[in-house]
Coordinates of C-alpha atoms in Angstrom, one line a residue:
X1 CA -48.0 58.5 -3.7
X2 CA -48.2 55.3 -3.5
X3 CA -44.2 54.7 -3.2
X4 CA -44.9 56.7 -0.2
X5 CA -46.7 54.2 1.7
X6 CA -45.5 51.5 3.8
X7 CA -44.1 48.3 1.7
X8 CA -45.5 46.0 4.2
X9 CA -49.0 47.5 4.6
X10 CA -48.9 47.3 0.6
X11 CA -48.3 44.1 0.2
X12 CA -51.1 43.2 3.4
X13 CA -53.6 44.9 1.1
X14 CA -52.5 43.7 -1.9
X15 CA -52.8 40.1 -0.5
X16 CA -55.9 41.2 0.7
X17 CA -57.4 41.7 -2.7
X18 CA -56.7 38.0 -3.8
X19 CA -59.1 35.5 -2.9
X20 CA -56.6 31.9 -1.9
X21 CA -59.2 30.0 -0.4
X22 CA -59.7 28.0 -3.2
X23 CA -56.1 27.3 -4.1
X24 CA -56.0 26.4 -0.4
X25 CA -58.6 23.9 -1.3
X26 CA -57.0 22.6 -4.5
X27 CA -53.7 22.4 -2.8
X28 CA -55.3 20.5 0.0
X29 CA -56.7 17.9 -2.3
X30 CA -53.6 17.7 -4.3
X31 CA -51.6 16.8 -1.0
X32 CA -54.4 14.3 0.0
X33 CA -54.6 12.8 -3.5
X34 CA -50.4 12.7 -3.4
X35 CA -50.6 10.8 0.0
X36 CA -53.2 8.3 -1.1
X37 CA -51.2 7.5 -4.6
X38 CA -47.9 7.1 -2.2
X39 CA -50.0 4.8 0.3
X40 CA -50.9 2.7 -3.2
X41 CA -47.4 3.0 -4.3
X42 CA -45.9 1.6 -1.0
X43 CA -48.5 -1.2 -1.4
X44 CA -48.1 -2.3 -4.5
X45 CA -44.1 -2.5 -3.6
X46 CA -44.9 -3.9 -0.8
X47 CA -46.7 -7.1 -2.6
X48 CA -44.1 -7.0 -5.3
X49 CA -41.4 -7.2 -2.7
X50 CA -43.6 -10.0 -1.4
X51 CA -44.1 -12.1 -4.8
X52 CA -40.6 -11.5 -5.5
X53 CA -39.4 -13.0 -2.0
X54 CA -42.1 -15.9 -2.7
X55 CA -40.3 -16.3 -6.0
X56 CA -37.0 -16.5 -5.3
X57 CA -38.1 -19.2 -2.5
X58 CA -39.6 -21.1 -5.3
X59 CA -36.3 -20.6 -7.0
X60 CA -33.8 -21.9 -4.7
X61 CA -36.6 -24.9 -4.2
X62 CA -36.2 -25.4 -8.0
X63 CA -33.0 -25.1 -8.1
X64 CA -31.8 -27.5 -5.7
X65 CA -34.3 -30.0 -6.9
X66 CA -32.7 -29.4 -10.2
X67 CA -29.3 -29.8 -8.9
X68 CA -30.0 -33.3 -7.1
X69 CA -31.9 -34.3 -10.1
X70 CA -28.3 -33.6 -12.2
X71 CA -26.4 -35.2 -9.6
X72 CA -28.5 -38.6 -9.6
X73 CA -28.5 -38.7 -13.3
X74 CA -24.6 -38.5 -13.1
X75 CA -24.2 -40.9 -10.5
X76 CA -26.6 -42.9 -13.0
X77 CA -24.5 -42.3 -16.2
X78 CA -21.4 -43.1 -14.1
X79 CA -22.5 -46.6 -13.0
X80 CA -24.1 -47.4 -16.6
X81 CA -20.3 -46.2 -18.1
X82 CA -18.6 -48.7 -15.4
X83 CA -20.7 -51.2 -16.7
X84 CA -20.3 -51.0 -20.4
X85 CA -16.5 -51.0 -19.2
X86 CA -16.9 -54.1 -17.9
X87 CA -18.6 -55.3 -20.1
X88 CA -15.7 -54.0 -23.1
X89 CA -13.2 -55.8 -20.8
X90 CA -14.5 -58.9 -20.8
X91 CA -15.0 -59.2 -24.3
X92 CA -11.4 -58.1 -24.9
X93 CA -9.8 -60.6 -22.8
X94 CA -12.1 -63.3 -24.4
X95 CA -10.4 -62.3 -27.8
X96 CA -7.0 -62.0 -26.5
X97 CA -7.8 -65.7 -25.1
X98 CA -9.0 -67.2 -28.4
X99 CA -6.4 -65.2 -30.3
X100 CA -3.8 -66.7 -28.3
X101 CA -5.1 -70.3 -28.7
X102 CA -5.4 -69.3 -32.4
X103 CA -1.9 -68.8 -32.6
X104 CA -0.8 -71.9 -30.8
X105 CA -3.2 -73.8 -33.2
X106 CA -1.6 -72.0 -36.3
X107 CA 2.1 -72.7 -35.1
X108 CA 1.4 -76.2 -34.5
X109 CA 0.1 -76.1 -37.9
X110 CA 2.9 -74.1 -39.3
X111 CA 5.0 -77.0 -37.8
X112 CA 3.3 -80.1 -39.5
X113 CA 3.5 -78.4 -43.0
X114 CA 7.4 -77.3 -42.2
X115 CA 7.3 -81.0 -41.9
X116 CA 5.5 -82.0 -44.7
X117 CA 7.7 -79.6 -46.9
X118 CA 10.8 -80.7 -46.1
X119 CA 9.2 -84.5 -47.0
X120 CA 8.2 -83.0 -49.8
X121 CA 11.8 -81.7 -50.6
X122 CA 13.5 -84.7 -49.8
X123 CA 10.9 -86.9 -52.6
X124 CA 11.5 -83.9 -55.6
X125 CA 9.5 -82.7 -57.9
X126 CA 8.2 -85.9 -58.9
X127 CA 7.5 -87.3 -55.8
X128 CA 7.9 -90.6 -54.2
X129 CA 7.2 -94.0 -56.4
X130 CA 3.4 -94.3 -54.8
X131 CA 2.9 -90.8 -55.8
X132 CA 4.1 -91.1 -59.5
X133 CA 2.1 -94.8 -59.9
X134 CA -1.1 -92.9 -58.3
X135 CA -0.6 -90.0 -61.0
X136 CA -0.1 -92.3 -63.5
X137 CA -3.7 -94.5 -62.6
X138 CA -5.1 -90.9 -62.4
X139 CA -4.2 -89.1 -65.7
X140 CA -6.8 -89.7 -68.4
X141 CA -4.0 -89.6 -71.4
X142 CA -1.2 -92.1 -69.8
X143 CA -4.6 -94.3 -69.1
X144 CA -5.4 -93.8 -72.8
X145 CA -2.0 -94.9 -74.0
X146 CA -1.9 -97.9 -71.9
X147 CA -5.7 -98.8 -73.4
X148 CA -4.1 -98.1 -77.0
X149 CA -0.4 -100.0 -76.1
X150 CA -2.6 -102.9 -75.1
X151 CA -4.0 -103.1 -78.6
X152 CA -0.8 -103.0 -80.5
X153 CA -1.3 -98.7 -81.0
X154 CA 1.6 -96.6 -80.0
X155 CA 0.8 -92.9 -80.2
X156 CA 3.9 -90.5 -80.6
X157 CA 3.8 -87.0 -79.3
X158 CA 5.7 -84.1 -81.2
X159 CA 7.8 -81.2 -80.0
X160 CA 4.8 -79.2 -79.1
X161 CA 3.1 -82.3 -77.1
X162 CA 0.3 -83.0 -79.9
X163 CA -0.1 -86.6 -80.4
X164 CA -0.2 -87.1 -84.3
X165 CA 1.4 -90.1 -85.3
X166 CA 0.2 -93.6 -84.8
X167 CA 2.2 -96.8 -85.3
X168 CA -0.3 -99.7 -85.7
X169 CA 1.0 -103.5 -85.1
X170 CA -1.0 -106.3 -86.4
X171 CA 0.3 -109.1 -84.1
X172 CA -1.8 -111.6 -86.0
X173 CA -0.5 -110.0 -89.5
X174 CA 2.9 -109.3 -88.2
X175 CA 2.0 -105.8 -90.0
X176 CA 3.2 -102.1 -89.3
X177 CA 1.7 -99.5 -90.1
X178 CA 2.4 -95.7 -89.4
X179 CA -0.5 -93.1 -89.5
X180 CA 0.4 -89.3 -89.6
X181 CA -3.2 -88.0 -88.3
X182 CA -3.7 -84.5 -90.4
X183 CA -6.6 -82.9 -88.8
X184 CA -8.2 -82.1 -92.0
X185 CA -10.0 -85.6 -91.6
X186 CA -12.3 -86.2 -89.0
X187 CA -11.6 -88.5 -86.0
X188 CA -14.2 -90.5 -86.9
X189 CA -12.5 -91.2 -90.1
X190 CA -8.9 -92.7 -88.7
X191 CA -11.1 -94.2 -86.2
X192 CA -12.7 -96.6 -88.6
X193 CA -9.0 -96.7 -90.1
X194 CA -7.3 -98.2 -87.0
X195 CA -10.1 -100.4 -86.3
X196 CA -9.5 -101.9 -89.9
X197 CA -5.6 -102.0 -89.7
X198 CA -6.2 -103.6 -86.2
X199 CA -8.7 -106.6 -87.4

């Protein structure tokens, strides 16, 4: 029977009735096609490995370039910033300079018109007698009262200031005559009036 027979002469025949040449093959190109894909493998890491090194050297280049390029463009900034500080200084001491002369000026100033104040205080509120004959040549209505005086007019004012009275002499005449001036006649009106008491 054929559990009889001798296990390793059954298996030698049975191996004998299968034909492995051809896997042999296959499995010998496999290997070969394995080894050739690792050779590509290891040289296609082997030029990455190569760009990479060749990158980073282009890298560190970069970088340090980059690095003294930030370092003169501080050193750059830093000098323009000491210069517009200067520059800032300069222009504040020039104002504290003319600021202080503006205050001397304005003191000395402050002084005169203390000065002129207390002057003032010391003449009143009228002033001294130059100062009340100049504002007396200057002010049009004492001017016109003088003009009207002169020709024998006196004009009296009432409580409110309004001048509307008139007392006429006639020198020649020896006449008087008192004019209440009603402003429902024109001025043209007492003017031809005066002239006539006048004449």
């Amino acid at each position: 029977m054929l559990l009889d027979e001798d296990l390793a002469t059954l298996i030698h025949h049975t191996i004998g009735n299968f034909n492995t040449v051809p896997d042999k093959i296959a499995i010998g190109r496999i290997n070969e096609s394995l080894f050739t894909l690792k050779q590509a493998r290891d040289l296609r890491i082997g030029e990455a490995e190569s760009a990479l090194k060749k990158l980073s050297r282009s890298l560190a280049t970069v970088s340090t370039q980059h690095n003294e390029m930030i370092a003169s463009h501080k050193s750059a900034d830093h000098a323009a910033q000491i210069v517009e500080l200067d520059t800032q200084k300069f222009r504040i001491a020039k104002a504290a300079s003319d600021l202080e002369i503006e205050g001397e000026r304005l003191e000395q100033e402050l002084e005169t018109l203390k000065g002129r104040l207390q002057e003032l205080e010391l003449q009143g509120v009228e002033g001294d007698e130059a100062a009340k004959a100049r504002r007396a040549m200057d002010d049009p209505t004492i001017l016109k009262l003088k003009i009207y005086r002169g020709l024998g007019i006196d004009a009296e004012a009432d409580n409110a200031g309004n001048y509307n009275k008139a007392i006429i002499r006639n020198m020649q005449k020896g006449d008087v005559h008192v004019v209440n001036i009603d402003p429902k006649f024109s001025r043209f009106f007492y003017a031809q009036y005066i002239w006539q008491t006048i004449g």
